[in-house]
Coordinates of N, CA and C in Angstrom, one line a residue:
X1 N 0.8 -1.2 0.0 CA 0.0 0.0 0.0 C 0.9 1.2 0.0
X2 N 0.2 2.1 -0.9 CA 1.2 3.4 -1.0 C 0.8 4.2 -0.1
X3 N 2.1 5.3 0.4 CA 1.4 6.4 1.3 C -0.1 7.2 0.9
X4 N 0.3 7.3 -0.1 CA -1.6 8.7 -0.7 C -2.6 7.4 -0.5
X5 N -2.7 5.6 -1.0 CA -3.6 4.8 -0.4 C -3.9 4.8 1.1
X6 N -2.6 4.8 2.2 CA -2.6 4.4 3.4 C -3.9 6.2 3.9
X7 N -3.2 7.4 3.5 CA -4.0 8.2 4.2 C -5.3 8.7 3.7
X8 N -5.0 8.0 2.3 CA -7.2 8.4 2.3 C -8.2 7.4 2.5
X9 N -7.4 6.0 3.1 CA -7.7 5.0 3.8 C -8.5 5.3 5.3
X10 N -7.3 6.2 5.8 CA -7.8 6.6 7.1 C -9.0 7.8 7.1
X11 N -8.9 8.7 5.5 CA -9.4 9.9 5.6 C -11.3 9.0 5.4
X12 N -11.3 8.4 4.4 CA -12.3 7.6 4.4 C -12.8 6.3 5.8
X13 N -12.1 6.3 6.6 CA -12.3 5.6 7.5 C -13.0 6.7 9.0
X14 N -12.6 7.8 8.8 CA -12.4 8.9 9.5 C -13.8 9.6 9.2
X15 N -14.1 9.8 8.3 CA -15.4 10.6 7.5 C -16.7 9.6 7.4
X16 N -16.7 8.3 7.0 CA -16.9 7.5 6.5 C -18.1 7.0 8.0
X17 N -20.1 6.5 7.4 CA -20.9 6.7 8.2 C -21.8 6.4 8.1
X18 N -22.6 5.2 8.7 CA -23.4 4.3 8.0 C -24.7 4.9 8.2
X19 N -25.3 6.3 8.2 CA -26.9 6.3 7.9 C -26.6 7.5 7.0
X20 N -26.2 7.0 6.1 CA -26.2 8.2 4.7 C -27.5 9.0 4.6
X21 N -28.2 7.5 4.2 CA -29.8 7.7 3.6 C -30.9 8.3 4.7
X22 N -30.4 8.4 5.9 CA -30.9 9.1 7.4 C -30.7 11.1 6.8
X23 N -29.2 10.9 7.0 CA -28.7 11.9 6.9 C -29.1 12.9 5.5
X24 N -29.5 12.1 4.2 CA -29.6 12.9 3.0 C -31.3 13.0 3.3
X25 N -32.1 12.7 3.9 CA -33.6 12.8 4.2 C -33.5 14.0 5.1
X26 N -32.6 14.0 6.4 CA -32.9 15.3 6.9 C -32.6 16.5 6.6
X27 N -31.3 16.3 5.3 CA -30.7 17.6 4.7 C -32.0 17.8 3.4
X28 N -32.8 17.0 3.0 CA -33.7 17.2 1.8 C -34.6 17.8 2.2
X29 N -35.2 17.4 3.7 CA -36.7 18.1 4.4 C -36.3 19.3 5.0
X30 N -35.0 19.5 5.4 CA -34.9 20.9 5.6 C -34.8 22.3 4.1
X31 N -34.2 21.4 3.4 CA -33.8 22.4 2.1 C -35.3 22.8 1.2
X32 N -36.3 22.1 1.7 CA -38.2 21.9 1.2 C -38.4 23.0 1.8
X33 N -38.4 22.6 3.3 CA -38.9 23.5 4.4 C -39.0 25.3 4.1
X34 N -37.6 25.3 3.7 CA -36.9 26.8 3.6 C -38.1 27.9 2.5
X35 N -37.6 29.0 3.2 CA -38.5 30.1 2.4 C -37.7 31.1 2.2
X36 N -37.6 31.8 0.9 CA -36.7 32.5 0.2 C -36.9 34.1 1.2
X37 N -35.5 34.4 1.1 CA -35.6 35.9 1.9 C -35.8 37.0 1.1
X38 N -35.8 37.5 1.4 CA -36.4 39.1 0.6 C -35.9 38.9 -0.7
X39 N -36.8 39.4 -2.1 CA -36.2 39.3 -3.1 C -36.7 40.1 -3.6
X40 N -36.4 41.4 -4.7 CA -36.5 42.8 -5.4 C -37.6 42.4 -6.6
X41 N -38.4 43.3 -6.6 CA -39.3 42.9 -7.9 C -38.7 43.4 -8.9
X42 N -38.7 42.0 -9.7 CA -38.2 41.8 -11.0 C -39.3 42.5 -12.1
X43 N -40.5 42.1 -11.9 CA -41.6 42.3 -13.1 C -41.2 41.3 -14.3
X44 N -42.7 41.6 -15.3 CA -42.3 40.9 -16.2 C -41.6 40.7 -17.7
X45 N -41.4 41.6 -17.5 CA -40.0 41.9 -18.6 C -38.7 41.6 -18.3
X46 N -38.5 40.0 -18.4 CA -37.4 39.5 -18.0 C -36.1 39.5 -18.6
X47 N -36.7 39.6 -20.3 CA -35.5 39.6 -21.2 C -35.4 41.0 -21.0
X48 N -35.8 42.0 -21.1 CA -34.9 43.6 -20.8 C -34.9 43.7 -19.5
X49 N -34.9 43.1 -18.7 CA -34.4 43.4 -17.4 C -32.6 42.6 -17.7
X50 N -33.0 41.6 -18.1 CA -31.3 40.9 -17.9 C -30.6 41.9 -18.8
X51 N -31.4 42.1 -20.4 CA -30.5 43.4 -21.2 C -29.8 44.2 -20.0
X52 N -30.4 44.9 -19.7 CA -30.2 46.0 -18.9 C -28.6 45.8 -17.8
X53 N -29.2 44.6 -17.1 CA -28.6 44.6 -16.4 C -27.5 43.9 -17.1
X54 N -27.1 43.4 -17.6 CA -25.9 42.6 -18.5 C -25.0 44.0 -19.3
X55 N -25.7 44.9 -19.9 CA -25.0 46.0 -20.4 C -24.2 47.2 -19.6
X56 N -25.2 46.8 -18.1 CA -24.7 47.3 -17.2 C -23.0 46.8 -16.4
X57 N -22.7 45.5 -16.9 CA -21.8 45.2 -16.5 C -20.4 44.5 -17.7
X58 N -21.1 45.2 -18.5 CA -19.9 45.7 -19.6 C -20.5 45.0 -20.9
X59 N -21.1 44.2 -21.2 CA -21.1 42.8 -22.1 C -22.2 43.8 -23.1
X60 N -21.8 43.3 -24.1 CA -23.3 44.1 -25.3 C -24.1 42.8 -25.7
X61 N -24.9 43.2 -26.3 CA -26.4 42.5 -26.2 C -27.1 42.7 -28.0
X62 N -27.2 42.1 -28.6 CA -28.1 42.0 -29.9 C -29.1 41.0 -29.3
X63 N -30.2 40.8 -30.5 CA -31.2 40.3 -30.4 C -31.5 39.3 -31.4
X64 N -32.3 38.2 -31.9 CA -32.5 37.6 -33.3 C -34.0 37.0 -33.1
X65 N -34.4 36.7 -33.6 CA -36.0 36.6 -33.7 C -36.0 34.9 -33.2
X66 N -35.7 34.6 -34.8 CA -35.1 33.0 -34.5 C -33.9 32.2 -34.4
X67 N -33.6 31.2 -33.9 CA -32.5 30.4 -34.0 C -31.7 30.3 -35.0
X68 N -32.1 30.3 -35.7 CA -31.1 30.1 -37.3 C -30.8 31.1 -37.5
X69 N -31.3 32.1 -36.9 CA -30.2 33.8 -36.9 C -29.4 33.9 -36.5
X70 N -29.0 33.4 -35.6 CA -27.7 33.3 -34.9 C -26.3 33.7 -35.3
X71 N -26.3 32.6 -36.0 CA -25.0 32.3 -36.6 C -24.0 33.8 -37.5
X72 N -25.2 34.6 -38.3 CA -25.3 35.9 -39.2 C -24.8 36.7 -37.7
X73 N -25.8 36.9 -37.4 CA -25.6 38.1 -35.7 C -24.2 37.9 -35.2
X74 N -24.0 36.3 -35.3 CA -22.3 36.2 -34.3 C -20.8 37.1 -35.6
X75 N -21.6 36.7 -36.7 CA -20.7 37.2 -37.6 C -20.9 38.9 -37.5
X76 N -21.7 38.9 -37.9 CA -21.9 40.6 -37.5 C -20.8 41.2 -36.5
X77 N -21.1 40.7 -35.5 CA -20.8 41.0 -34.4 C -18.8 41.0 -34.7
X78 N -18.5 39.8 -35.0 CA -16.8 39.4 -35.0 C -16.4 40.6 -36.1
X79 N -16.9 41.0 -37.0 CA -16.6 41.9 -38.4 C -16.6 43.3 -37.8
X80 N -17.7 43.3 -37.3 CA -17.6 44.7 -37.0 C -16.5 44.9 -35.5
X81 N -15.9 44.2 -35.1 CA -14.8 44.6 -34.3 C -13.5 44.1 -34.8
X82 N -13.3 43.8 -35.8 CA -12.0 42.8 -36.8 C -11.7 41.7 -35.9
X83 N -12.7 40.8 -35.2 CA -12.1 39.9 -34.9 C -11.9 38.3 -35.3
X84 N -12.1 38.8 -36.5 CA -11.6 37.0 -37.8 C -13.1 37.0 -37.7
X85 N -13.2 35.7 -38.6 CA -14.1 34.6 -38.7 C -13.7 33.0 -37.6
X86 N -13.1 33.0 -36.8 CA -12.3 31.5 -36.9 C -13.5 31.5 -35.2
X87 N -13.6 30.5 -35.2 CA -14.0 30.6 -33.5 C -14.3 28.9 -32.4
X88 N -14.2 28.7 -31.5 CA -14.3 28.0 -31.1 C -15.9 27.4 -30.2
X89 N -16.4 26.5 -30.8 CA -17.5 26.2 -30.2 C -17.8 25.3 -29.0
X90 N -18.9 25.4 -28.4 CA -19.6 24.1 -27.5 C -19.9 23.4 -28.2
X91 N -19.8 21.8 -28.2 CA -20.3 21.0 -29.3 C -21.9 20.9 -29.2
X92 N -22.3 21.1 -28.2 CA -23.7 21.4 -28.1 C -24.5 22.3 -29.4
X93 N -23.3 23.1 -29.7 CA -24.3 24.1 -30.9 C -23.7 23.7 -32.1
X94 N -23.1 22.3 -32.3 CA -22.5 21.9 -34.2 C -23.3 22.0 -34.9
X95 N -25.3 21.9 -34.5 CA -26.2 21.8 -35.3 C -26.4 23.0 -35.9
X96 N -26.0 24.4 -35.5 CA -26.3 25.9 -36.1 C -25.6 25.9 -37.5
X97 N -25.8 26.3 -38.4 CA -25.4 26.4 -40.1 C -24.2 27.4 -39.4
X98 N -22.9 27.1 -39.3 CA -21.8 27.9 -39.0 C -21.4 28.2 -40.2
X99 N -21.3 27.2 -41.3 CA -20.1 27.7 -42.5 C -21.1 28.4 -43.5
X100 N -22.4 28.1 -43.3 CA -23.3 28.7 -44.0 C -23.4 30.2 -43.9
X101 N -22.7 30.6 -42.8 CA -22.5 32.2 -42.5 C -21.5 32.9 -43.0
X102 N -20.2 31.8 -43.3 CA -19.0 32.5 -43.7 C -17.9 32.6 -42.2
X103 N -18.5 31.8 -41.1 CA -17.6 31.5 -39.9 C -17.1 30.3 -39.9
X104 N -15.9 29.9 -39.6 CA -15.2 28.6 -39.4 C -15.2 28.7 -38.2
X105 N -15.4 27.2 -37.6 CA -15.8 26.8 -36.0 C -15.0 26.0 -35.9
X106 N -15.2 25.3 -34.6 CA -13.9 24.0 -33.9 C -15.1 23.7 -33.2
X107 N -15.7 22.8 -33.3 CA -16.7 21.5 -32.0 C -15.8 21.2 -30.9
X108 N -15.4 22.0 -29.7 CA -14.2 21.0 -28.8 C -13.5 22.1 -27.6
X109 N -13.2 21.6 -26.8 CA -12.9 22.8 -25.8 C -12.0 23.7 -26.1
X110 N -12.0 24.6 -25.7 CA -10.8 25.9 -26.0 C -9.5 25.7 -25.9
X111 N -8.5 25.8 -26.6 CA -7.2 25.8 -26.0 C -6.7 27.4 -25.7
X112 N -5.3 27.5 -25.6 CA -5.0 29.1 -25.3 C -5.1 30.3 -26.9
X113 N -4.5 29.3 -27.6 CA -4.7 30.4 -28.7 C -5.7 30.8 -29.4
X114 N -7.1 29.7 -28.9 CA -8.6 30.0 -29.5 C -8.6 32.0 -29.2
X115 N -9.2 32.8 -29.7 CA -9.9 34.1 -29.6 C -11.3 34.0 -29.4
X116 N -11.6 33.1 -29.8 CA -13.2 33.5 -29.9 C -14.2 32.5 -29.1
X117 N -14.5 32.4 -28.2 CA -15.4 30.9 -28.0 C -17.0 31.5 -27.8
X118 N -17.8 30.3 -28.3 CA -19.2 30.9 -28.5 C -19.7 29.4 -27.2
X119 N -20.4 29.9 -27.1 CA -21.5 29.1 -26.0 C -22.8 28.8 -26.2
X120 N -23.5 28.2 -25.5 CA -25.2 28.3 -25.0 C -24.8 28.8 -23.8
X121 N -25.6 28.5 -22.8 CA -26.2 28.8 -21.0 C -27.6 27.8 -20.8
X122 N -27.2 27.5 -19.5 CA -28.4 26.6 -19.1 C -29.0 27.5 -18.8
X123 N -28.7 28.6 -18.3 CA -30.3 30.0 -18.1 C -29.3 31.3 -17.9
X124 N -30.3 32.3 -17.8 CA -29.6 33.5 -17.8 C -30.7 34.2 -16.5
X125 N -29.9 34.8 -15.9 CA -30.6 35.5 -14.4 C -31.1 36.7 -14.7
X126 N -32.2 37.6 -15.0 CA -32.5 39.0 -15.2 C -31.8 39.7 -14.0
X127 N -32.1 39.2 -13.1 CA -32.2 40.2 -11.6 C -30.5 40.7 -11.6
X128 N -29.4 40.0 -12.3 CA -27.9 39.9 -12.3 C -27.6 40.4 -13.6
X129 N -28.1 39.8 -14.6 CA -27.6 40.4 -16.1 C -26.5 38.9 -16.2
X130 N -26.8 37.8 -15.5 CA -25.7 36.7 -15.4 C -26.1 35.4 -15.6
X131 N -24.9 34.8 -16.5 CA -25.2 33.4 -16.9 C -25.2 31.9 -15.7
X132 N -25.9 31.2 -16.4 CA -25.3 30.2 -15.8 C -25.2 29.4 -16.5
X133 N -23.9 28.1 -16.4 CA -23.2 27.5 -17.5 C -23.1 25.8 -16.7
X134 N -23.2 25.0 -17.2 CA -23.2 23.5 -16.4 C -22.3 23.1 -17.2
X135 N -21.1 23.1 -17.1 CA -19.7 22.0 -17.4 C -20.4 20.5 -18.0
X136 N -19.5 20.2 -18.7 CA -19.8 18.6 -19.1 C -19.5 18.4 -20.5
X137 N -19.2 17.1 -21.1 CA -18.7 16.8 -22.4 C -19.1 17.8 -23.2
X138 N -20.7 18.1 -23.7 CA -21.1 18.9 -24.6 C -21.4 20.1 -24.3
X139 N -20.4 20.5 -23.2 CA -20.6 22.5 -22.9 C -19.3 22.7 -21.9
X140 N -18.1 22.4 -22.8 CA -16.6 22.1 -21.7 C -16.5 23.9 -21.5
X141 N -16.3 24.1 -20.0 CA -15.9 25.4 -19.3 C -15.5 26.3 -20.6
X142 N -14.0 25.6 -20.6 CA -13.2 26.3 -21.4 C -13.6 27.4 -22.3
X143 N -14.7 26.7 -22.9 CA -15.1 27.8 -24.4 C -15.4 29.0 -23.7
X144 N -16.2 29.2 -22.6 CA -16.3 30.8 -22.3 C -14.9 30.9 -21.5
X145 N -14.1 30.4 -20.8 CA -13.4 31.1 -19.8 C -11.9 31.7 -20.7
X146 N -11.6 30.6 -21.5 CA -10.2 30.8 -21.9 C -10.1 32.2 -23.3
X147 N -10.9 32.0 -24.4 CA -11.2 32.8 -25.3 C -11.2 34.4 -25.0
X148 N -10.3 35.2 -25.7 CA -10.6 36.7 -25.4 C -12.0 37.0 -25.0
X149 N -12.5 36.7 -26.1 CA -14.1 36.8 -26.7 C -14.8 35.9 -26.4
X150 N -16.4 36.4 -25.5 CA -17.4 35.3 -25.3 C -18.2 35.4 -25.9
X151 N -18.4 34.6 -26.9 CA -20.4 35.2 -27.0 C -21.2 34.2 -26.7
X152 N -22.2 34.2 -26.3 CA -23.5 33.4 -25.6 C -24.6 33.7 -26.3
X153 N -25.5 32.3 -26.6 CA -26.6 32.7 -27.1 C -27.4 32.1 -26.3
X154 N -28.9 32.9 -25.4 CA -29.2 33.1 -24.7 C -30.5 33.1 -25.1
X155 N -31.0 31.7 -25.3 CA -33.0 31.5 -25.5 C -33.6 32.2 -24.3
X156 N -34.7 33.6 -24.9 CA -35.1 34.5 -23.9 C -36.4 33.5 -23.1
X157 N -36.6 32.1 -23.9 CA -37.2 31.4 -23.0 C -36.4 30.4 -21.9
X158 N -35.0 31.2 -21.1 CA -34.1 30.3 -20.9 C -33.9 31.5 -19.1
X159 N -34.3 32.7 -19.8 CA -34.0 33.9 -18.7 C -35.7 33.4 -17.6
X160 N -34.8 33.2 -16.3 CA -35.5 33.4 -14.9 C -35.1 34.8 -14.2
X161 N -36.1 34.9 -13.2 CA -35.7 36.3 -12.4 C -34.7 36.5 -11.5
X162 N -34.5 35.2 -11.1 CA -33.7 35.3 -9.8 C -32.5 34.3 -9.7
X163 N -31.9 34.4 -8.6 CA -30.8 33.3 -8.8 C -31.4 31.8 -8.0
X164 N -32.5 32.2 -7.3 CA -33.5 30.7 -6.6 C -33.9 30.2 -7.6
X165 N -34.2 31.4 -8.1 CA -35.2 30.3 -9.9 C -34.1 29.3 -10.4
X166 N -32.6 30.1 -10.7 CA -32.2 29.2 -11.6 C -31.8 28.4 -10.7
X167 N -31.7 28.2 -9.9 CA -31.1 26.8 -9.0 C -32.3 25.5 -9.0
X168 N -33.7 26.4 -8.6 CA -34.7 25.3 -9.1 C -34.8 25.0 -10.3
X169 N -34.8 25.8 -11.1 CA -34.6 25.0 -12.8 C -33.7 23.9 -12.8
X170 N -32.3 24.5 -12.1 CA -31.5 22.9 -12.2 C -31.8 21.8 -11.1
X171 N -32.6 22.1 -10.2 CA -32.8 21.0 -9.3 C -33.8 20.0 -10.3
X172 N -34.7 20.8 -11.0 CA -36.0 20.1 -11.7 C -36.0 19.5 -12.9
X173 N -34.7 20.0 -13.8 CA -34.1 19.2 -14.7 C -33.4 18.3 -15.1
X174 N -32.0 18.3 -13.8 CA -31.1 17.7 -13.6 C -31.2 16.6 -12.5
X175 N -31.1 15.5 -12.1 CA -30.9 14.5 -11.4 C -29.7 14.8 -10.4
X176 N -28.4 15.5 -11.0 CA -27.6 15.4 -10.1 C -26.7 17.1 -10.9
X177 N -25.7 17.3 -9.7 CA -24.9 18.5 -10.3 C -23.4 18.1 -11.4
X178 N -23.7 19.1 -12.1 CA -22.3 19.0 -12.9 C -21.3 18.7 -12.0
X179 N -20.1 18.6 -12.7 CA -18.6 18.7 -11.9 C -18.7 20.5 -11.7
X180 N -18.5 21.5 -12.7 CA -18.6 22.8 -12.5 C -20.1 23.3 -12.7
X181 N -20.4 24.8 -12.3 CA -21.3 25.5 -12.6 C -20.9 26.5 -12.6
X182 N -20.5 27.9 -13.7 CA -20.2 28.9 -13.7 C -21.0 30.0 -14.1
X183 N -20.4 31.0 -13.0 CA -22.2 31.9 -13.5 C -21.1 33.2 -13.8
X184 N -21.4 34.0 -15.1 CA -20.8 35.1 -15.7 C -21.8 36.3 -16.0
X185 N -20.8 37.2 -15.2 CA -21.7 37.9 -15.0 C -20.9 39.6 -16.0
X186 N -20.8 39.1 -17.1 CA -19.8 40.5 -17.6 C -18.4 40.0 -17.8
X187 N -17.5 40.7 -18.7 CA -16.5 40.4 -19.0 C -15.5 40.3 -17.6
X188 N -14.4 39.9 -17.6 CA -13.5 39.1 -16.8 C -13.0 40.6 -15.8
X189 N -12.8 41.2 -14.8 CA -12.9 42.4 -14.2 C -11.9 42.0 -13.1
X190 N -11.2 43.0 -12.6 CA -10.6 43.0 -11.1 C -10.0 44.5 -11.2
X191 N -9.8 44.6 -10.1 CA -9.5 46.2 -9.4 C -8.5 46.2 -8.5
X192 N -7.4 44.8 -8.4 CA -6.7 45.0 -7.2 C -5.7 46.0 -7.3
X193 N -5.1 46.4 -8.8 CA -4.1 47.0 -8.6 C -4.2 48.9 -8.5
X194 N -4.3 49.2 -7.2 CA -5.0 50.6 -6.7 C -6.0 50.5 -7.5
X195 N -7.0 49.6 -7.2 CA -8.5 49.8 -6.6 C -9.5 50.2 -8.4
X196 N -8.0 50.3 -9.6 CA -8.5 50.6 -10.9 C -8.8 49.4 -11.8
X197 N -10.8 49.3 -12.3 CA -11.0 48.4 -13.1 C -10.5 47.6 -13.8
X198 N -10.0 46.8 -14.7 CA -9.0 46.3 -15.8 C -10.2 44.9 -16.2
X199 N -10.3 45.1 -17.1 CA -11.3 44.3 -18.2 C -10.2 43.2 -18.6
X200 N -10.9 41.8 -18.3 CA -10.0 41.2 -19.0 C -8.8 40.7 -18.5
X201 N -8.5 40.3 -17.5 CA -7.1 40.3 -16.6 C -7.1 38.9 -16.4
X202 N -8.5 38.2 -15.9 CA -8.4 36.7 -15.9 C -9.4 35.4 -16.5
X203 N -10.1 36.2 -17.6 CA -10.6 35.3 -18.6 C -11.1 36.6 -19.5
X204 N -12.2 36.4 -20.3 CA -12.6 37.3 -21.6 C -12.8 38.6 -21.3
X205 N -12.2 39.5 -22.0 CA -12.1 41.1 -22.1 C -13.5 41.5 -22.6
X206 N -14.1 40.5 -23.2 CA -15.3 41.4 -24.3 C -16.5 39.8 -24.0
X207 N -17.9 40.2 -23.9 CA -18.9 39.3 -23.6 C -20.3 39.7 -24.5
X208 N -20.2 39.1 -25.4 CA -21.6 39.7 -26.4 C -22.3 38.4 -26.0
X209 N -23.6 38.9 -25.9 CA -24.7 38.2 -25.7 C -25.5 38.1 -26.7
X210 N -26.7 37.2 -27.4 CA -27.2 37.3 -28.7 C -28.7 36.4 -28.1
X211 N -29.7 37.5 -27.9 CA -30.8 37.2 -27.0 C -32.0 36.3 -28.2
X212 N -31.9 35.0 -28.1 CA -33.0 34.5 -29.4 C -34.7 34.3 -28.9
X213 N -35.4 35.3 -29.3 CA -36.5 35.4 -28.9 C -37.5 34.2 -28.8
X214 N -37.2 33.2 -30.1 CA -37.9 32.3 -30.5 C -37.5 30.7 -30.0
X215 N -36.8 30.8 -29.0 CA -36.1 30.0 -28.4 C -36.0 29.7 -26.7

């Protein structure tokens, strides 16, 4: 037996507790129980509430009626700032007509020299202007974190009000949690060095969003 075997032997021996199924019943009936604390009226204009608040935290925002617009809008969008055609996708979105726009894609996680990575989101929060993203084969982190450039396309039937909502959306969808969940809220920001903004310092500088109404 090797040492890292012998001590997670004991760390599992140490932790390790025979009324799981006790224990995950009373953590389930308390987590029922619970009643949300104060929360700001959203109203019902969810997709310009998130606009709003998403522009508010640096990221720009177009619009497309339907799905198959997409692809045109992402191009728009890369042209009008010179930033290529080339881009890196979720394999989740191979099905959108990419070459049919005049953009070359990659199906596969980001490496460092990608520029561009495009995404879905499992929802988008109005109340924040902020994503939320569930890690896994067909939505690897990477494509939004590493890429200068994010863009996200964001089914306005996908935007909840709050951040309870989107947790219950994934309680009620999902069976169990990703490995990650990352929630983006605006391009990549920090202020440590004398307390001045800097866009961009530890993942994407620039965050377009592309709100599909019909979706």
């Amino acid at each position: 037996m090797s040492a890292k075997d012998e001590i997670l032997g004991r760390v599992r021996a140490g932790v390790g507790k025979d009324d799981f199924a006790a224990r995950r019943a009373v953590a389930e009936a308390y987590l029922a129980g619970r009643t949300c604390g104060p929360q700001p009226s959203i109203g019902n204009e969810l997709a310009a509430r998130f606009q709003a608040k998403a522009e508010s935290l640096a990221s720009s925002v177009d619009s497309v009626v339907e799905a198959n617009a997409a692809p045109a809008a992402v191009v728009r969008y890369l042209a009008a700032g010179g930033l290529g055609l080339q881009a890196v996708i979720s394999p989740d979105l191979a099905d959108f007509a990419w070459a049919a726009s005049g953009l070359a894609v990659a199906a596969r996680p980001a490496v460092d020299a990608d520029r561009v990575g495009i995404s879905g989101c499992f929802c988008a929060i109005a109340e924040t202007g902020t994503l939320m993203l569930l890690s896994g084969a067909q939505t690897p982190a990477t494509v939004s974190l590493l890429p200068e450039t994010h863009i996200a396309l964001v089914p306005v039937s996908r935007i909840v009000a709050t951040m309870e909502d989107a947790f219950a959306l994934l309680r009620a969808e999902r069976d169990r949690l990703p490995r990650a969940i990352n929630f983006i809220s605006g391009p990549s920001r920090t202020g440590d060095i004398e307390q001045t903004i800097v866009l961009g310092a530890h993942g994407p500088c620039r965050v377009h969003l592309i709100l599909i109404a019909g979706a």
